[in-house]
Coordinates of C-alpha atoms and ligand atoms in Angstrom, one line a residue:
X3 CA 71.7 -94.5 61.9
X4 CA 74.8 -96.6 62.4
X5 CA 77.9 -95.9 60.3
X6 CA 79.0 -99.0 58.4
X7 CA 82.5 -98.9 59.7
X8 CA 82.4 -102.6 60.3
X9 CA 80.0 -103.5 57.5
X10 CA 80.7 -106.7 55.5
X11 CA 78.9 -109.7 54.1
X12 CA 80.5 -112.5 56.1
X13 CA 77.5 -114.9 56.6
X14 CA 74.2 -115.5 54.9
X15 CA 71.0 -115.1 56.9
X16 CA 68.8 -114.0 54.0
X17 CA 68.9 -114.9 50.3
X18 CA 70.6 -111.6 49.3
X19 CA 73.8 -112.4 51.1
X20 CA 76.7 -114.2 49.5
X21 CA 79.7 -114.4 51.9
X22 CA 82.0 -115.6 49.2
X23 CA 81.6 -112.2 47.5
X24 CA 81.8 -110.0 50.6
X25 CA 81.3 -106.2 50.2
X26 CA 83.2 -103.1 49.4
X27 CA 83.2 -101.2 52.7
X28 CA 84.6 -98.0 51.4
X29 CA 81.8 -97.8 48.8
X30 CA 79.2 -98.8 51.4
X31 CA 80.5 -95.9 53.7
X32 CA 80.3 -93.4 50.8
X33 CA 76.8 -94.4 49.9
X34 CA 75.7 -94.3 53.6
X35 CA 77.3 -90.9 54.0
X36 CA 75.3 -89.7 51.0
X37 CA 72.1 -91.0 52.6
X38 CA 72.8 -89.3 55.9
X39 CA 73.7 -86.0 54.1
X40 CA 70.5 -86.3 52.1
X41 CA 68.4 -86.6 55.3
X42 CA 70.3 -83.7 56.9
X43 CA 70.0 -81.6 53.8
X44 CA 66.2 -81.9 54.0
X45 CA 66.2 -80.7 57.6
X46 CA 66.1 -84.0 59.4
X47 CA 68.2 -84.5 62.5
X48 CA 70.3 -87.7 62.4
X49 CA 72.0 -89.3 65.4
X50 CA 74.7 -91.8 64.8
X51 CA 75.2 -94.9 66.8
X52 CA 78.8 -96.2 66.8
X53 CA 79.1 -99.6 65.0
X54 CA 80.8 -102.5 66.7
X55 CA 83.5 -104.8 65.4
X56 CA 82.2 -108.3 64.6
X57 CA 78.7 -107.0 64.0
X58 CA 78.8 -106.4 60.2
X59 CA 75.0 -106.0 60.0
X60 CA 74.8 -103.3 62.7
X61 CA 74.5 -100.7 60.0
X62 CA 70.8 -101.8 59.7
X63 CA 69.6 -99.5 62.5
X64 CA 65.9 -100.1 61.7
X65 CA 66.3 -103.5 63.3
X66 CA 67.5 -102.1 66.6
X67 CA 64.2 -101.5 68.3
X68 CA 61.1 -99.3 68.4
X69 CA 60.8 -95.7 69.7
X70 CA 57.5 -94.1 70.4
X71 CA 57.5 -90.9 72.4
X72 CA 59.6 -91.4 75.5
X73 CA 59.4 -95.2 75.4
X74 CA 61.8 -97.6 73.7
X75 CA 61.9 -101.4 73.2
X76 CA 65.2 -102.7 72.1
X77 CA 65.3 -105.7 69.7
X78 CA 65.9 -109.4 70.2
X79 CA 67.3 -110.9 67.0
X80 CA 66.5 -114.2 65.3
X81 CA 70.0 -115.2 64.3
X82 CA 73.0 -115.8 66.5
X83 CA 75.1 -113.7 64.1
X84 CA 73.1 -110.6 65.1
X85 CA 72.2 -111.4 68.7
X86 CA 74.8 -109.0 70.3
X87 CA 73.3 -106.0 68.4
X88 CA 70.4 -106.2 70.8
X89 CA 72.4 -105.3 74.0
X90 CA 74.7 -102.9 72.0
X91 CA 71.7 -100.8 70.8
X92 CA 70.0 -101.2 74.2
X93 CA 73.0 -99.6 76.0
X94 CA 72.9 -96.7 73.5
X95 CA 69.2 -96.1 74.0
X96 CA 69.6 -96.3 77.8
X97 CA 72.0 -93.4 77.7
X98 CA 69.7 -91.1 75.7
X99 CA 67.4 -90.0 78.5
X100 CA 64.2 -91.8 77.4
X101 CA 61.7 -92.4 80.2
X102 CA 61.7 -96.1 79.8
X103 CA 63.9 -98.5 77.8
X104 CA 63.0 -102.2 77.9
X105 CA 64.5 -105.2 76.0
X106 CA 62.1 -107.3 74.0
X107 CA 61.5 -110.7 75.5
X108 CA 60.2 -112.2 72.3
X109 CA 62.0 -112.3 68.9
X110 CA 61.5 -108.7 67.6
X111 CA 63.6 -107.1 64.9
X112 CA 62.3 -103.6 65.5
X113 CA 61.2 -101.4 62.6
X114 CA 62.3 -104.2 60.2
X115 CA 59.0 -105.9 61.1
X116 CA 57.0 -103.2 62.9
X117 CA 55.8 -100.1 61.1
X118 CA 53.7 -97.4 62.7
X119 CA 50.9 -96.2 60.4
X120 CA 48.7 -93.6 62.0
X121 CA 47.3 -95.0 65.2
X122 CA 48.4 -98.6 64.7
X123 CA 51.4 -100.8 64.1
X124 CA 51.5 -103.2 61.2
X125 CA 53.7 -106.1 62.1
X126 CA 55.1 -109.1 60.3
X127 CA 55.9 -112.6 61.1
X128 CA 57.0 -115.5 59.0
X129 CA 60.8 -115.1 58.9
X130 CA 61.9 -113.0 61.9
X131 CA 59.7 -111.4 64.5
X132 CA 57.3 -113.8 66.3
X133 CA 53.5 -113.5 66.8
X134 CA 54.2 -113.3 70.5
X135 CA 56.4 -110.2 69.9
X136 CA 53.4 -108.5 68.2
X137 CA 51.4 -108.9 71.4
X138 CA 54.3 -107.8 73.6
X139 CA 54.6 -104.5 71.5
X140 CA 50.9 -103.9 71.8
X141 CA 51.0 -104.3 75.6
X142 CA 54.1 -102.2 76.1
X143 CA 53.2 -99.2 73.9
X144 CA 49.4 -99.5 74.3
X145 CA 49.1 -99.3 70.5
X146 CA 47.1 -101.8 68.5
X147 CA 49.2 -104.2 66.4
X148 CA 47.8 -105.8 63.1
X149 CA 49.6 -109.0 62.4
X150 CA 50.6 -109.9 58.8
X151 CA 52.4 -112.9 57.4
X152 CA 55.3 -112.8 55.0
X153 CA 55.7 -115.8 52.6
X154 CA 58.7 -115.0 50.2
X155 CA 62.1 -115.5 51.8
X156 CA 63.6 -112.6 49.7
X157 CA 61.3 -110.3 51.6
X158 CA 62.0 -111.5 55.1
X159 CA 61.2 -108.2 56.9
X160 CA 58.1 -106.2 56.6
X161 CA 60.0 -103.1 55.6
X162 CA 61.3 -104.8 52.5
X163 CA 57.9 -104.8 51.0
X164 CA 55.8 -102.1 52.7
X165 CA 56.6 -98.4 53.1
X166 CA 54.6 -95.8 55.0
X167 CA 54.1 -92.7 53.0
X168 CA 52.1 -90.4 55.2
X169 CA 49.0 -90.3 57.4
X170 CA 47.4 -93.6 56.7
X171 CA 49.0 -94.0 53.2
X172 CA 51.2 -96.9 52.3
X173 CA 52.9 -98.5 49.3
X174 CA 53.4 -102.3 49.3
X175 CA 54.0 -105.4 47.2
X176 CA 51.0 -107.7 47.7
X177 CA 52.6 -111.1 46.6
X178 CA 55.0 -111.0 49.5
X179 CA 52.1 -111.6 51.9
X180 CA 49.9 -114.6 52.6
X181 CA 46.5 -114.5 50.9
X182 CA 44.9 -113.7 54.2
X183 CA 47.3 -110.8 54.9
X184 CA 46.7 -109.5 51.4
X185 CA 43.1 -109.3 52.2
X186 CA 43.7 -107.5 55.5
X187 CA 45.9 -104.9 53.8
X188 CA 43.4 -104.4 50.9
X189 CA 40.6 -103.8 53.5
X190 CA 42.7 -101.4 55.6
X191 CA 44.3 -99.5 52.7
X192 CA 42.1 -99.6 49.6
X193 CA 43.9 -96.7 48.0
X194 CA 47.5 -98.0 48.7
X195 CA 50.2 -97.7 46.0
X196 CA 50.8 -101.3 44.8
X197 CA 54.4 -101.7 43.7
X198 CA 55.6 -103.8 40.8
X199 CA 57.7 -107.0 41.1
X200 CA 60.6 -105.2 39.4
X201 CA 60.6 -102.4 42.0
X202 CA 60.1 -104.8 44.9
X203 CA 63.1 -106.8 43.7
X204 CA 65.5 -103.8 44.0
X205 CA 64.0 -103.2 47.5
X206 CA 62.4 -100.0 46.2
X207 CA 59.8 -100.3 49.0
X208 CA 62.6 -100.1 51.6
X209 CA 62.2 -96.4 51.9
X210 CA 61.5 -93.6 54.4
X211 CA 59.0 -90.8 53.9
X212 CA 58.8 -87.5 55.7
X213 CA 55.2 -87.0 54.4
X214 CA 56.4 -85.3 51.3
X215 CA 59.9 -86.4 50.3
X216 CA 60.3 -90.2 49.9
X217 CA 63.8 -91.5 50.1
X218 CA 64.4 -94.8 48.4
X219 CA 66.3 -96.7 45.8
X220 CA 66.8 -94.7 42.5
X221 CA 66.4 -98.1 40.7
X222 CA 62.7 -98.3 41.5
X223 CA 61.7 -96.1 38.6
X224 CA 58.0 -97.1 38.3
X225 CA 57.5 -96.6 42.0
X226 CA 59.0 -93.1 41.6
X227 CA 56.4 -92.3 38.9
X228 CA 53.6 -93.7 41.1
X229 CA 54.6 -91.5 44.0
X230 CA 55.0 -88.4 41.9
X231 CA 51.5 -89.0 40.6
X232 CA 50.2 -89.0 44.3
X233 CA 52.0 -85.7 45.0
X234 CA 55.1 -87.0 46.7
X235 CA 58.6 -86.0 45.8
X236 CA 60.8 -89.0 45.2
X237 CA 64.4 -88.8 46.3
X238 CA 66.4 -91.6 44.6
X239 CA 69.5 -93.0 46.3
X240 CA 72.1 -95.6 45.5
X241 CA 72.8 -98.1 48.3
X242 CA 74.0 -100.9 46.0
X243 CA 76.7 -102.1 48.5
X244 CA 74.2 -102.4 51.3
X245 CA 71.8 -104.3 49.1
X246 CA 74.3 -107.1 49.1
X247 CA 73.3 -107.7 52.7
X248 CA 69.6 -107.4 51.9
X249 CA 69.1 -103.8 53.0
X250 CA 68.4 -100.4 51.6
X251 CA 67.4 -96.9 52.8
X252 CA 64.8 -97.9 55.4
X253 CA 67.0 -100.7 56.9
X254 CA 69.7 -98.1 57.6
X255 CA 67.2 -95.8 59.4
X256 CA 65.5 -96.1 62.7
X257 CA 62.7 -93.4 62.9
X258 CA 62.0 -91.6 66.1
X259 CA 58.2 -91.4 66.4
Ligands
LIG28 N1 71.6 -108.7 56.7 C1 70.5 -108.1 57.5 C2 69.6 -109.3 58.0 O1 69.4 -110.2 57.2 C3 69.8 -107.1 56.7 C4 68.7 -106.4 57.6 C5 68.0 -105.4 56.8 N2 67.1 -104.6 57.6 C6 65.8 -104.4 57.4 N3 65.3 -103.5 58.2 N4 65.1 -105.0 56.5 O2 69.2 -109.3 59.1

């Protein structure tokens, strides 16, 4: 995770962002600290990457890259406003003792667009990461990548509309995907939790699961009920200030697989 010490809404690179309104950094920090404490309180180890001045979106650590075992691929961002986050995170990864850290050559926004479900990655294109990045990830990690296409600009990253719950189980919002991708998901995950529009619109699917507890927006009440019914324990959080930049729980969290 990356502390939002420099968080702000200063530019608009997705429909959630309104630079004329900005953001309340003190509130963002308090909400972020609660998220971190919640993870730690449930026994999860959190490492904190220092944020950098002039990189107001750096708090969204999910976009920093991909970590599987002892291999890391750091991100390459779509927008000029976030480009410098790639090398900043790369330097941090390079100092952590991983066997190999490479920088993506193709446009790749890390776990924003790539989610590991069991033995495969699901990866999105449409707004950010490129189809070529899907192939690059497949080659580097030796893990098959299933490509999906996003079609609604409000849901510009895969992790805004698809959440991994546990071994082979996902929750997602079908209308955010092209017709063809909806079919791919329905075939792969016939028993998936299908979220409502209302829950998707508060980024309720932007959550993290440890296989039992599911950490996500407390505003996604129907989703909470759906998860409870499946035997998961929902842990509701309020990240309203970060939502102003188009992010929630998952965006703030890079998982170490
Ligand atoms: N303002 C950021 C952007 O548009 C938000 C990133 C959210 N991260 C995520 N994993 N969906 O790039």
